[in-house]
Short mmCIF file of C-alpha atoms in Angstrom, two decimals:
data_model
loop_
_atom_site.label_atom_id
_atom_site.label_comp_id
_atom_site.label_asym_id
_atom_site.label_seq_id
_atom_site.Cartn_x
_atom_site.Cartn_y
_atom_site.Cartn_z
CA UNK A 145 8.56 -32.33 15.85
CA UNK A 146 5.83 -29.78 17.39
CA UNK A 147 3.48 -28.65 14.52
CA UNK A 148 4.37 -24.94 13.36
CA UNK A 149 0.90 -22.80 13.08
CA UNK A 150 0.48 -19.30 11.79
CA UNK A 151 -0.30 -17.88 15.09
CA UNK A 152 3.18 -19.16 16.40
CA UNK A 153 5.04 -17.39 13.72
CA UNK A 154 3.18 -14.22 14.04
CA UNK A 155 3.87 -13.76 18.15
CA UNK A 156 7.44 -14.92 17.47
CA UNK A 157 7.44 -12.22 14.55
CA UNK A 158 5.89 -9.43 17.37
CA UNK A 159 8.18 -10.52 19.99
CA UNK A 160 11.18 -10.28 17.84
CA UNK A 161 11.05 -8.07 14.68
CA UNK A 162 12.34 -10.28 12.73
CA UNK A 163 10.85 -11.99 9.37
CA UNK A 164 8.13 -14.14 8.60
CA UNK A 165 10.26 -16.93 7.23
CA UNK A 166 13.23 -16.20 9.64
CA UNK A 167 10.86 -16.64 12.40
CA UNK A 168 9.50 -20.02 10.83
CA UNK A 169 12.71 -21.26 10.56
CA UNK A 170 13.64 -20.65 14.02
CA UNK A 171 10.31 -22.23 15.34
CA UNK A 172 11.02 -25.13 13.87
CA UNK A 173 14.80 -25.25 14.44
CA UNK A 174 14.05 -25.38 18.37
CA UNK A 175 10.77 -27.46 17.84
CA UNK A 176 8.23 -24.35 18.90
CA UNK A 177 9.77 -23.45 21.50
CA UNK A 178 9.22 -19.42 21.70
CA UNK A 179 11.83 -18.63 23.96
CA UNK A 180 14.18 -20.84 22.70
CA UNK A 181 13.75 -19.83 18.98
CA UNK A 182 14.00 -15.90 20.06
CA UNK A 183 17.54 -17.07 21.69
CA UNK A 184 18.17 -18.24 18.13
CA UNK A 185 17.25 -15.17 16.42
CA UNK A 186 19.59 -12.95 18.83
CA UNK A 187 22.66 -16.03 18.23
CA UNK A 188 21.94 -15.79 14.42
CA UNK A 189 22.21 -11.89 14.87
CA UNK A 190 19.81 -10.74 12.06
CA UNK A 191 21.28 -8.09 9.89
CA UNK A 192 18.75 -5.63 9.24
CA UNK A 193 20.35 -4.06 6.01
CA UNK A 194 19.27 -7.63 4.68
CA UNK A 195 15.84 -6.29 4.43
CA UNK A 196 16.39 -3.28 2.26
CA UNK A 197 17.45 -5.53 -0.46
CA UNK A 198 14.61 -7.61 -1.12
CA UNK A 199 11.73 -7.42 -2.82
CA UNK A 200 8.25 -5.42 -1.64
CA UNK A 201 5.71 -6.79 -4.22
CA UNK A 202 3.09 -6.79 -2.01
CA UNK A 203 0.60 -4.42 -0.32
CA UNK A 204 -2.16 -2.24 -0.66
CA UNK A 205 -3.48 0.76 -2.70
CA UNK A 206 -5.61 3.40 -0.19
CA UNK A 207 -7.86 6.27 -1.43
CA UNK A 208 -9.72 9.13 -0.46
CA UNK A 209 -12.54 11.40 -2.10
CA UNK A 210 -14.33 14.48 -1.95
CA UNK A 211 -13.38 17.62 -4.20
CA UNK A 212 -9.78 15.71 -4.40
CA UNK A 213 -8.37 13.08 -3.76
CA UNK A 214 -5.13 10.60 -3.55
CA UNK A 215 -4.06 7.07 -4.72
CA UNK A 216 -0.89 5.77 -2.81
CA UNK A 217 0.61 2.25 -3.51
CA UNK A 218 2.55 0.88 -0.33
CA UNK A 219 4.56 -2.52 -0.94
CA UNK A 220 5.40 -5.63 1.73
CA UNK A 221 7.35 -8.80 0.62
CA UNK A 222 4.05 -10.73 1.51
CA UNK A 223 0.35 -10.78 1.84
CA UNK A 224 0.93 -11.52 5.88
CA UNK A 225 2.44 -8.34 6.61
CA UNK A 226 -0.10 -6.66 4.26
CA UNK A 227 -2.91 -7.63 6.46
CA UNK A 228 -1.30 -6.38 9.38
CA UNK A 229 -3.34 -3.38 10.99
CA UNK A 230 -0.12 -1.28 12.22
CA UNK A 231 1.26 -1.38 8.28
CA UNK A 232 -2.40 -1.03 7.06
CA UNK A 233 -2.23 2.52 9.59
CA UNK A 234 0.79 3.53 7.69
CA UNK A 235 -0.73 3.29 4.57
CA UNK A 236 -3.78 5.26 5.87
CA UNK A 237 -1.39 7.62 7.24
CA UNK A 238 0.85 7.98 4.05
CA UNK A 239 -2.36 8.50 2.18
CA UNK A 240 -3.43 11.62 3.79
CA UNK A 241 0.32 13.27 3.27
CA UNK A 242 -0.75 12.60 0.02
CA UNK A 243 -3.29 14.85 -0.26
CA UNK A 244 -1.38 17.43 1.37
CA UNK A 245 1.95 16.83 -1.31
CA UNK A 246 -0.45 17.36 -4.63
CA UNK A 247 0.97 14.63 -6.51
CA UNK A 248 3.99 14.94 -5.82
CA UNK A 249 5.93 11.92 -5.02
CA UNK A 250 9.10 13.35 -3.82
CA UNK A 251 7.68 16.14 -1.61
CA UNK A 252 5.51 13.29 -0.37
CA UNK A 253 8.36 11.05 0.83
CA UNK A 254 10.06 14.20 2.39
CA UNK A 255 6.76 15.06 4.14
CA UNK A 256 6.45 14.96 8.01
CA UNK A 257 4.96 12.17 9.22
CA UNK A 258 2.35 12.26 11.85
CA UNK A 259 3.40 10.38 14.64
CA UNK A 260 6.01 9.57 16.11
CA UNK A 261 7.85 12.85 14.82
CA UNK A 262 9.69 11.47 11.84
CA UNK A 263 9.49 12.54 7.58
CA UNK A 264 7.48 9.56 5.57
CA UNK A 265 10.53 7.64 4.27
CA UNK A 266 12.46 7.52 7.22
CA UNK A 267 8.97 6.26 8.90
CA UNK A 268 8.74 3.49 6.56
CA UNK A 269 12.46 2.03 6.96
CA UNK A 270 11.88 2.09 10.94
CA UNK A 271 8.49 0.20 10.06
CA UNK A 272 10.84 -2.43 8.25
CA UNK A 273 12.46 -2.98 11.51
CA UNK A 274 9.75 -3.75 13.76
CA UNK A 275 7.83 -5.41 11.36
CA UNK A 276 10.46 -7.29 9.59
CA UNK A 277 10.13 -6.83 6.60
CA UNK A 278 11.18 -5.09 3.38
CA UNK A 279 8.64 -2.09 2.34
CA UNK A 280 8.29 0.68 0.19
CA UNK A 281 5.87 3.47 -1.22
CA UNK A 282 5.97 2.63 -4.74
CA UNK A 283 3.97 5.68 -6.35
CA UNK A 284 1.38 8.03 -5.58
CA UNK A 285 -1.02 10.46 -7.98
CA UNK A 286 -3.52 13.30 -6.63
CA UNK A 287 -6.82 14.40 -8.76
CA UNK A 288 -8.93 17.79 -7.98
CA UNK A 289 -12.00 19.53 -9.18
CA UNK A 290 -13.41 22.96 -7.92
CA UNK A 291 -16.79 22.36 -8.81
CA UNK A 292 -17.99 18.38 -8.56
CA UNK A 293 -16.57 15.33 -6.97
CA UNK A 294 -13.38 13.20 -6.96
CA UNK A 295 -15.46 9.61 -7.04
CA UNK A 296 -12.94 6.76 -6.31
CA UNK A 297 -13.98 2.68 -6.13
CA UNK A 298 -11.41 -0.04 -4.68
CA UNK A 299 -11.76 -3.30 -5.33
CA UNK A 300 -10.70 -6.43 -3.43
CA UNK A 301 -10.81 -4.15 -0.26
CA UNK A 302 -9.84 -5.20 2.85
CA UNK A 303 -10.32 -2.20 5.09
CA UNK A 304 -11.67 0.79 4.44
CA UNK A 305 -10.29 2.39 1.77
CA UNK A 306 -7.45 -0.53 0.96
CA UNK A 307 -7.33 -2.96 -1.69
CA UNK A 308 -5.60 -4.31 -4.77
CA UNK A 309 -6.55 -1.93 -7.20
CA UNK A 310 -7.45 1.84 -6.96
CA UNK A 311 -9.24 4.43 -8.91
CA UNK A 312 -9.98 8.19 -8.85
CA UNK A 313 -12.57 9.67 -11.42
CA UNK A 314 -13.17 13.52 -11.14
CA UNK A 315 -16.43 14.70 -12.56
CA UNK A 316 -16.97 18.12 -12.85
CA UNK A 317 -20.38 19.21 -12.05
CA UNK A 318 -22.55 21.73 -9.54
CA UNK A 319 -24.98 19.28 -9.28
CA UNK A 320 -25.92 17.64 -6.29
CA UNK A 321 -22.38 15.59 -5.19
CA UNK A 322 -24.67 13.79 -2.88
CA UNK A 323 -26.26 12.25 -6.51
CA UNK A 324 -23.30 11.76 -8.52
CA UNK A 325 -23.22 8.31 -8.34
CA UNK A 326 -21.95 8.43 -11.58
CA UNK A 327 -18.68 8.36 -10.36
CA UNK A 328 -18.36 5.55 -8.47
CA UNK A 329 -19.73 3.66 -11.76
CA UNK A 330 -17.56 5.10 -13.86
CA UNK A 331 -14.62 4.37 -11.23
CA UNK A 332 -15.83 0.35 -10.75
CA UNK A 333 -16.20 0.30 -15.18
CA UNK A 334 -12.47 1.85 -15.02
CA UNK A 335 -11.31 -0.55 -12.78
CA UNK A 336 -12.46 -3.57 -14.65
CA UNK A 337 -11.39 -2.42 -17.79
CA UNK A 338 -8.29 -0.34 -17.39
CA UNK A 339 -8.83 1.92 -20.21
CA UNK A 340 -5.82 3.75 -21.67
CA UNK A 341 -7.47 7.37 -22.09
CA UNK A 342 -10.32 9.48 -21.20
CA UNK A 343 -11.15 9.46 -24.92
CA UNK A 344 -10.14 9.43 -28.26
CA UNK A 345 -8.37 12.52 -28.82
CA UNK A 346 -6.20 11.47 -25.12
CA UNK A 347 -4.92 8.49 -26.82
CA UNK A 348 -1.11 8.28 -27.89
CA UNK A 349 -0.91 8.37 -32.11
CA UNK A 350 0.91 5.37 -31.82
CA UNK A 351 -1.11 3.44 -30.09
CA UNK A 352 -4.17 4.67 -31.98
CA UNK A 353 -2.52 3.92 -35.54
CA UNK A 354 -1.14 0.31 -34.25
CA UNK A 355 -4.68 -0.12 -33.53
CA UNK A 356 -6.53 1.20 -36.89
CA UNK A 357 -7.99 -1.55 -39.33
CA UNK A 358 -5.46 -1.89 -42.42
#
């Protein structure tokens, strides 16, 4: 049986549309042979409504700075189709709506969508189709200041702006923005210690009293 590589499964997968294990399985039902396994695909008749049922648990978080600024999580069944530049653009692209939707996750979803002509939601489930699999914009927040800087810090990125986790951190300030890199600190300390609150007095009673000494 002809070896199965990674670079097999992804041009089947771009020829196709179809999944990452659906194309696997076809490669290795007809022994690599591309045009032969994309005969198989079209036989087996690939429901797409399949996709809309399983779970997106992977995928990136994107940010952007300046006086405000957006978070956006977008989810892919796997880390393959997370590294893929077209759904990385989407992200990019969903990110900017964002900014535009102030927080709002709903008006966000209904938002146009660049290009092609399309609202964000519909965009995504015709991105499911060509790329194959299941996706979905999980959640989104916005964060503003009039006077200082929106700082924001993402760590494991893989592109600009994209990575595992995401923070925003407004200080306010008419300093010098070009000097507050406070922010970014404050952002990277955030993200590797998930705090619950700003401070004290933002911390839920319950939480604070479960945690008092007896």
């Amino acid at each position: 049986m002809a070896e199965i590589t990674a670079s097999m499964v992804k041009e089947l997968r771009e020829a196709s549309g179809a999944g990452m294990m659906d194309c696997k399985t076809a490669l290795n039902e007809n022994d690599g042979n591309m045009e032969a396994a994309i005969d198989w695909l079209r036989t087996k008749g690939l429901p797409r409504q399949r996709k809309s049922g399983r779970v997106a648990a992977d995928g990136w978080l994107v940010v952007s700075g300046g006086t405000s600024g957006a978070v956006v999580e977008v989810n892919s069944e796997t880390d393959f189709v997370a590294r893929n530049e077209t759904f990385q653009g989407m992200v990019t692209d969903i990110s900017a709506i964002a900014l535009n939707t102030g927080g709002d996750h709903d008006a966000l979803l209904a938002a146009d969508y660049p290009a092609p002509k399309s609202r964000s939601k519909p965009h995504v489930q015709e991105m499911v189709g060509t790329i194959g699999e299941n996706m979905t914009v999980r959640r989104s927040k916005t964060l503003s200041v009039s006077d200082g800087v929106v700082a924001s810090y993402m760590h494991s990125q893989v592109a600009d702006g994209l990575g595992k986790i995401g923070v925003l951190v407004a200080l306010q300030s008419t300093g010098d923005k070009e000097k507050l890199d406070a922010g970014r600190q404050l952002a990277m300390h955030v993200a590797a210690t998930n705090p619950l609150a700003v401070n004290v007095d933002s911390l839920n009673p319950v939480t604070l009293n479960a945690n008092a000494p007896c």
